[in-house]
Coordinates of C-alpha atoms in Angstrom, one line a residue:
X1 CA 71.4 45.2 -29.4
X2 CA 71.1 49.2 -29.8
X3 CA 69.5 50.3 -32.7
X4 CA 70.4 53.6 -33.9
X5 CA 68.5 56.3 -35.8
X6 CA 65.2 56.1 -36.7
X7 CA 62.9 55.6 -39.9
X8 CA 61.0 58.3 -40.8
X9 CA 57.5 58.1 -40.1
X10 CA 55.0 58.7 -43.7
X11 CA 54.1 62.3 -43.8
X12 CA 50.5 63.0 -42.4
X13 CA 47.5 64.8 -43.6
X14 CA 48.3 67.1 -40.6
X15 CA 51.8 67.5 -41.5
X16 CA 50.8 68.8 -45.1
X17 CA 48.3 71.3 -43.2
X18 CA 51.0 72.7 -41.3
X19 CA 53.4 73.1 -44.0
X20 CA 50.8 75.2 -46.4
X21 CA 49.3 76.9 -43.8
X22 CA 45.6 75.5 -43.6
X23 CA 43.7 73.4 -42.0
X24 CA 43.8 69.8 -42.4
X25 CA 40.3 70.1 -43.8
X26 CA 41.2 71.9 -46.6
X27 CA 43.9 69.9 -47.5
X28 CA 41.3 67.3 -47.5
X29 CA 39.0 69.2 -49.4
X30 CA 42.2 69.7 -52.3
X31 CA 42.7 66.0 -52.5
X32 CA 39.4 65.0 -53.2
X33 CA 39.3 67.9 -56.1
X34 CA 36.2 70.0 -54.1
X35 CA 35.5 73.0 -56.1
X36 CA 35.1 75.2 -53.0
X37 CA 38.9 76.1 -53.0
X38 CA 41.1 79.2 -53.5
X39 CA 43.4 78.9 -56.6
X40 CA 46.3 80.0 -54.5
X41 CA 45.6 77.8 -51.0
X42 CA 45.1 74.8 -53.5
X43 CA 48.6 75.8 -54.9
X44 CA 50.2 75.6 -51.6
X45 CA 48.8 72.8 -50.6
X46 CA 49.8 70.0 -54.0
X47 CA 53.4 71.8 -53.0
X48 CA 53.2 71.0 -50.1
X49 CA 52.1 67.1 -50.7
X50 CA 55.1 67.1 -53.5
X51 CA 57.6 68.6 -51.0
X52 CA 56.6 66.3 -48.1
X53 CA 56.3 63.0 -49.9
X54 CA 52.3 62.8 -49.1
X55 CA 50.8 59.7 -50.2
X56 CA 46.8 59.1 -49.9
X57 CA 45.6 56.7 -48.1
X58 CA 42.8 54.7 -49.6
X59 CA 41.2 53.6 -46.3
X60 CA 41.0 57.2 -45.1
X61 CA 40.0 58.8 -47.8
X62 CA 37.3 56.1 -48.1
X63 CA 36.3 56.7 -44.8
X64 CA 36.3 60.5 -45.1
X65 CA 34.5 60.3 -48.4
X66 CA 31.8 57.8 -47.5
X67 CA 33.2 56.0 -50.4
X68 CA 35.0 52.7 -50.8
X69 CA 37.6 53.3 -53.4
X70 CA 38.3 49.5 -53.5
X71 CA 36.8 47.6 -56.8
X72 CA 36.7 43.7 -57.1
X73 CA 36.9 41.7 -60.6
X74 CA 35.1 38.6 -61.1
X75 CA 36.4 36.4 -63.4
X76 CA 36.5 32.6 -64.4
X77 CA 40.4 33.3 -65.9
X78 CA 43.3 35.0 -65.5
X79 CA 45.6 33.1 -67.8
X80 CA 44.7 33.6 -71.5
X81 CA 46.0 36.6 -73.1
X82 CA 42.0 38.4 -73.6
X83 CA 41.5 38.1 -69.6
X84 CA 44.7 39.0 -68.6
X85 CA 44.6 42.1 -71.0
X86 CA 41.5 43.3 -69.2
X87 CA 42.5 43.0 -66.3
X88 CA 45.6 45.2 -67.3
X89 CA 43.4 47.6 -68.4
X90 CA 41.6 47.7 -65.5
X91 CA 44.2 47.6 -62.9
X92 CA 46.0 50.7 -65.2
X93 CA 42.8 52.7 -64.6
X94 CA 42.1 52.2 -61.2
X95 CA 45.8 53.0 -60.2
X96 CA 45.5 56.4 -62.0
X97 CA 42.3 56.8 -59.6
X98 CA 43.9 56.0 -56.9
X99 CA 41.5 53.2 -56.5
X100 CA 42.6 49.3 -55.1
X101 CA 41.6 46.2 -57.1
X102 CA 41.1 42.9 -56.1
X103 CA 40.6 40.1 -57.8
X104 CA 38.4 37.2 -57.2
X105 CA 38.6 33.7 -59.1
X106 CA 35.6 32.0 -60.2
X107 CA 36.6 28.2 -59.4
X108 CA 33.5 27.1 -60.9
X109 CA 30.3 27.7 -62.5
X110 CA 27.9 26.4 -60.0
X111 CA 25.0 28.3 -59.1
X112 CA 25.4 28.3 -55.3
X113 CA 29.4 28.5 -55.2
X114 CA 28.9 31.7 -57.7
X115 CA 26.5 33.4 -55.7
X116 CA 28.3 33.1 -52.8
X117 CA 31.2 34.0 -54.1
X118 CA 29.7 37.0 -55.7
X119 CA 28.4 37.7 -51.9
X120 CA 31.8 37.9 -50.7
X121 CA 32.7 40.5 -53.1
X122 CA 30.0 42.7 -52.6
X123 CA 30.9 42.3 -49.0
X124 CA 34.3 43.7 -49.4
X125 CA 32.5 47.3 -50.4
X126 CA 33.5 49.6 -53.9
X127 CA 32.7 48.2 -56.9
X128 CA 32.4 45.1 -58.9
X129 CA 33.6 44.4 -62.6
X130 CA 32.6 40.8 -63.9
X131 CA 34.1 39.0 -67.0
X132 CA 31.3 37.3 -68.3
X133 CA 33.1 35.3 -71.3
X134 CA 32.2 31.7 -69.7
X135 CA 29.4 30.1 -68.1
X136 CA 30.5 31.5 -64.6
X137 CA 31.0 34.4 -65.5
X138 CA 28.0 34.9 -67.0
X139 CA 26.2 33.5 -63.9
X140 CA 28.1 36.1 -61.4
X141 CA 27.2 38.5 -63.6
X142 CA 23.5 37.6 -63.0
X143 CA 24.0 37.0 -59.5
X144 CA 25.5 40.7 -58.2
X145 CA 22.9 42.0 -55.5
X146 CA 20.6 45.2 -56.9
X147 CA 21.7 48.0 -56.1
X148 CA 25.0 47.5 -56.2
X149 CA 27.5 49.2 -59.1
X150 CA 28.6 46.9 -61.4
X151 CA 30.0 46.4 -64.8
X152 CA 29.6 43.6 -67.1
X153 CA 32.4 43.3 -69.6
X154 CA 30.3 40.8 -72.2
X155 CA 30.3 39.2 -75.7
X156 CA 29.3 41.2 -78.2
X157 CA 25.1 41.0 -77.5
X158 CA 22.9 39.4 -80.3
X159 CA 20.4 42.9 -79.7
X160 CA 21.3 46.2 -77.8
X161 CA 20.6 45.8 -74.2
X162 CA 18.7 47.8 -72.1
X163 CA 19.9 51.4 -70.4
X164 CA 20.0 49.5 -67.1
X165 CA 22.7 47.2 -68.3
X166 CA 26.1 48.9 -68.0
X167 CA 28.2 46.7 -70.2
X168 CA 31.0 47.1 -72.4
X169 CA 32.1 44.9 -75.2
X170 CA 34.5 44.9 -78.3
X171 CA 32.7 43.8 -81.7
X172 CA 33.2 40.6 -82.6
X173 CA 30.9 40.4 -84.8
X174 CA 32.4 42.5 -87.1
X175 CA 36.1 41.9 -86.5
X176 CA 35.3 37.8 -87.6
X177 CA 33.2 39.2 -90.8
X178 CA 36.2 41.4 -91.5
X179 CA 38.6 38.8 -91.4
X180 CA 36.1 36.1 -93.5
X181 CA 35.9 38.4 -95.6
X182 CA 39.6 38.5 -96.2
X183 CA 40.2 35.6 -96.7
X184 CA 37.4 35.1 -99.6
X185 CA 38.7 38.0 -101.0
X186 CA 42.1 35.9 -101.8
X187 CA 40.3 33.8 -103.9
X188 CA 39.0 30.8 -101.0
X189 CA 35.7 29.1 -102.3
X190 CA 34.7 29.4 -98.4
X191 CA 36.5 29.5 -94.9
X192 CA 35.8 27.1 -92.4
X193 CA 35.3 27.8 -88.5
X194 CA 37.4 26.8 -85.5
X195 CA 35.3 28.1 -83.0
X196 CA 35.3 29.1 -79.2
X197 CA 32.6 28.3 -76.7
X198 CA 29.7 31.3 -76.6
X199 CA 29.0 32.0 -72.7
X200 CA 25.0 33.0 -73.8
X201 CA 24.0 31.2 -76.3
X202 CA 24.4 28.8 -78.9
X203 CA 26.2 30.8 -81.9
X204 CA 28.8 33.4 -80.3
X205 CA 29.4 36.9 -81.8
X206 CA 32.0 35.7 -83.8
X207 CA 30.9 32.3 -85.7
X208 CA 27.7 35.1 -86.5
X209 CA 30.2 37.3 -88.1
X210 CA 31.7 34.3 -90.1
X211 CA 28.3 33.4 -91.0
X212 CA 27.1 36.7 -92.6
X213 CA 30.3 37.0 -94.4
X214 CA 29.8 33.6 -96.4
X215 CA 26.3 34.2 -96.9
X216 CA 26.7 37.9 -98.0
X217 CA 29.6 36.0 -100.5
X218 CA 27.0 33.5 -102.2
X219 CA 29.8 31.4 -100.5
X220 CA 29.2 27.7 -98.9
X221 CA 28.7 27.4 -95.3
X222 CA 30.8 24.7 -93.6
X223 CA 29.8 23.2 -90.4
X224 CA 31.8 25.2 -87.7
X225 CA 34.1 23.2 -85.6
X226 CA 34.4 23.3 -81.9
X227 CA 37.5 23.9 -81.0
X228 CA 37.8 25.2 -76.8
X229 CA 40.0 27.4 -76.2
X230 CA 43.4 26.5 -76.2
X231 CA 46.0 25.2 -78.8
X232 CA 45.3 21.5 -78.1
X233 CA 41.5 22.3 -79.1
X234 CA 42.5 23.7 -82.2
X235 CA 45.2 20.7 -83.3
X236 CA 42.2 18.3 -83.0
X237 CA 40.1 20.0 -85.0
X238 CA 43.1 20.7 -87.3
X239 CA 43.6 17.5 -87.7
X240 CA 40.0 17.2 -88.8
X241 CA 40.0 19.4 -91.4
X242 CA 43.6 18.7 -92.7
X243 CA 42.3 15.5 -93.8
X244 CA 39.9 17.4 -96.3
X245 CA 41.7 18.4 -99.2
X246 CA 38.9 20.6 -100.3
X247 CA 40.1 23.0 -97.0
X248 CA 42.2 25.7 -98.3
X249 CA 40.5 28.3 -95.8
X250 CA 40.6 28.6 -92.2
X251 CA 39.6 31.0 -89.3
X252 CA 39.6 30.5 -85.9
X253 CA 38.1 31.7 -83.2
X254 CA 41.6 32.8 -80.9
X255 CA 45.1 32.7 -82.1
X256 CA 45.8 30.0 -79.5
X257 CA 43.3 27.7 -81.4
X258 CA 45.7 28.7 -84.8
X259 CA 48.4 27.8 -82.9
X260 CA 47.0 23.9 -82.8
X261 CA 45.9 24.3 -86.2
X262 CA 49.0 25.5 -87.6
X263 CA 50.7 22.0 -86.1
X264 CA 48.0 20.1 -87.4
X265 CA 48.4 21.4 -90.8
X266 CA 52.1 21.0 -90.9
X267 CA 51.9 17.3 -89.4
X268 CA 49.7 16.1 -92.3
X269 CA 51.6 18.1 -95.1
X270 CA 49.7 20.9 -95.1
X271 CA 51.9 23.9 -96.4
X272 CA 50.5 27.2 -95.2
X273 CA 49.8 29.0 -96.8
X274 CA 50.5 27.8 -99.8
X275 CA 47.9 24.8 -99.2
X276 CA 45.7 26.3 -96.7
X277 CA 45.6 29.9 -95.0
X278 CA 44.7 30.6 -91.5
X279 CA 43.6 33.3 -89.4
X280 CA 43.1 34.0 -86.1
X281 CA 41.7 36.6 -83.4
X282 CA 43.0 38.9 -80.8
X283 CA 46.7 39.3 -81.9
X284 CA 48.2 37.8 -79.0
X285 CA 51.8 38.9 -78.5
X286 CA 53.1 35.3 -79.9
X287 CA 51.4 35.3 -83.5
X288 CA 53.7 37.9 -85.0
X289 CA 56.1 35.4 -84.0
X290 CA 55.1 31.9 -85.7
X291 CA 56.0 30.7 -88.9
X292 CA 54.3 31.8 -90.8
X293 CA 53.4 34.7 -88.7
X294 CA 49.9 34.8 -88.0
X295 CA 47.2 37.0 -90.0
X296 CA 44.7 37.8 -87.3
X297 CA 41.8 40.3 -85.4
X298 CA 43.6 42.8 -83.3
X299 CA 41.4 43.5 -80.7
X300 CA 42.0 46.1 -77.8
X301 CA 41.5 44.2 -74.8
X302 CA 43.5 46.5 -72.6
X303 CA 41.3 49.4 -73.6
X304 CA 38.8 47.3 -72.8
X305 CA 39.7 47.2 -69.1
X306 CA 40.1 50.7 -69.0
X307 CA 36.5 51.5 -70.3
X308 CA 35.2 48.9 -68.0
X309 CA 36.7 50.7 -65.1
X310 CA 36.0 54.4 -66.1
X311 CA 32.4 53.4 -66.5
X312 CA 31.9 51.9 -63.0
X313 CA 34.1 55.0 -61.2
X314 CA 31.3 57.0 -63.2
X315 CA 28.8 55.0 -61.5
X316 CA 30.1 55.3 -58.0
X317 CA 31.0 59.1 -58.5
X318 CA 27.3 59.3 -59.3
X319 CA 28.7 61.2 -62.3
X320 CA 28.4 59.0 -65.7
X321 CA 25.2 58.4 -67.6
X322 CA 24.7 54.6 -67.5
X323 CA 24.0 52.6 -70.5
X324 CA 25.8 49.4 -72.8
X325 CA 29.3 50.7 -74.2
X326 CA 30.7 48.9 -77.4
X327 CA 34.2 49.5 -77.9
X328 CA 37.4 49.7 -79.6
X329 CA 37.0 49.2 -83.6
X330 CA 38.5 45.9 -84.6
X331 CA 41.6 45.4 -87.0
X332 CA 42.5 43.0 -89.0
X333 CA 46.3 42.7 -89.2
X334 CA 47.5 40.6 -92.4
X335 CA 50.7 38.5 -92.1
X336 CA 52.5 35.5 -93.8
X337 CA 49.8 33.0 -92.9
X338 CA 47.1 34.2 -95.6
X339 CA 47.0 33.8 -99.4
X340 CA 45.6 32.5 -102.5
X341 CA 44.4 29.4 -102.7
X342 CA 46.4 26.5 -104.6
X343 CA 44.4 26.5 -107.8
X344 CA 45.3 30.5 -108.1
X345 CA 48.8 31.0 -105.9

């Protein structure tokens, strides 16, 4: 069989030389943004990259730059809504930079598998991001090599961590006081917990948050329930608390755990929120959808990502001043699933 024609070949670095008149050096020299440019050669050559089709390539320009522009994400999960959010955000931000990402699993938290698999990241070159929201996570986090740049995307800390820590973190702290705090403010003699599992220690961020909001209220301070992660977690512990009739106020720790709580409720009777109101945390893309929609923490995991990423590209351009990064201000979003309590509806 003939074949006929033939498929372009991918323009060249050479190619965009020869079109604008330079040498390939400079065109080098205008991709990678070096100041020591003409305004007018640097104008010939980006109209020359548009006109040709030029694309960068990330292994030469790594090689050329003595920089790896690849940058690996540790993390224990890539299913539930904050995880996957980050990883967005990170993946958005690295694009724009014309950096790779890669993305390695933690299957489990044991020490020797995490190290090892922390190895084989740092192996790959660039950069490493770790989500330390979970025991493994945490542990890789420990476990990167010195030396090499790395970002820890964390739970909010109990005390501000030192200058050598570059970590970013939204406050949960004071989105789950926030949203306590809302719900007392309905008239709820005091909110019980669902909560999620800390990765550092025994009280996350959050059940803190719920804490200081009941104590700063004169209110009583329930026992918190643990409830995982997922919406099975939170109908078990629903189920718990349905079967108190003194329960007219509940916050949970993520708005999968309200999901299982909502069930609960509704399976033993439970009219929300006309019996008992709920909130939940994150605003995950389903809980504007329940019934009744879900009064919850937005937080901005995506933005998260982003700030994760921008802070280690600081790092390996050797041009950000490291140091812990909280971010994104928490906002409580009130829906259908909060109100009064009985005695006052």
């Amino acid at each position: 069989m003939h074949v006929t024609g033939h498929t372009r070949r991918p323009a060249s670095i050479r190619d965009v030389a020869t079109a604008a008149g330079v040498s390939y050096q400079t065109v080098s020299r205008v991709i990678n943004s070096h100041p020591g440019v003409k305004p007018d050669t640097r104008d010939r050559v980006l109209a020359a990259i548009d006109e040709l089709g030029f694309r960068r390539n990330a292994t030469a320009l790594a090689l050329a730059s003595g920089r790896s522009r690849a940058v690996t994400v540790l993390t224990a999960d890539t299913t539930h809504y904050g995880y996957a959010s980050i990883l967005r955000g990170v993946e958005e931000a690295a694009r724009a930079a014309s950096h790779t990402v890669g993305i390695s699993v933690l299957e489990s938290a044991d020490e020797t598998a995490v190290a090892a698999q922390v190895q084989r990241a740092a192996d790959t070159g660039g950069g490493l991001i770790v989500i330390a929201y979970d025991p493994a996570g945490v542990r890789a986090l420990g476990a990167v090599p010195a030396g090499l740049p790395v970002v820890g995307v964390v739970e909010t800390p109990a005390s501000p961590p030192g200058e050598d820590r570059p970590w970013v973190w939204t406050d949960d702290h004071e989105a789950a006081y926030e949203a306590t705090r809302h719900l007392l403010s309905l008239g709820h003699e005091t909110v019980h917990y669902v909560a999620i599992p800390s990765s550092t220690r025994r009280t996350s961020a959050r059940t803190a948050g719920w804490r200081r909001a009941l104590r700063d209220a004169g209110a009583p301070e329930p026992r918190p329930v643990q409830g995982g992660w997922g919406p099975q977690g939170g109908h078990a512990a629903g189920l718990k608390l349905a079967r108190d009739p003194a329960v007219t106020a509940i916050l949970c720790g993520n708005d999968d755990l309200a999901l299982g709580v909502l069930r609960a409720l509704h399976e033993c009777g439970r009219a929300v929120p006309g019996d008992v109101s709920v909130a939940g945390f994150d605003d995950a893309p389903h809980s504007a959808y329940l019934t009744p929609s879900l009064t919850t923490v937005r937080l901005d995991f995506t933005g998260l990502g982003r700030a994760a990423f921008a802070l280690l590209h600081g790092v390996l351009e050797k041009a950000a001043q490291i140091g812990p990064r909280p971010v994104s201000v928490p906002e409580l979003v009130v829906r259908e699933s909060s109100g009064p309590p009985p005695a006052t509806a």
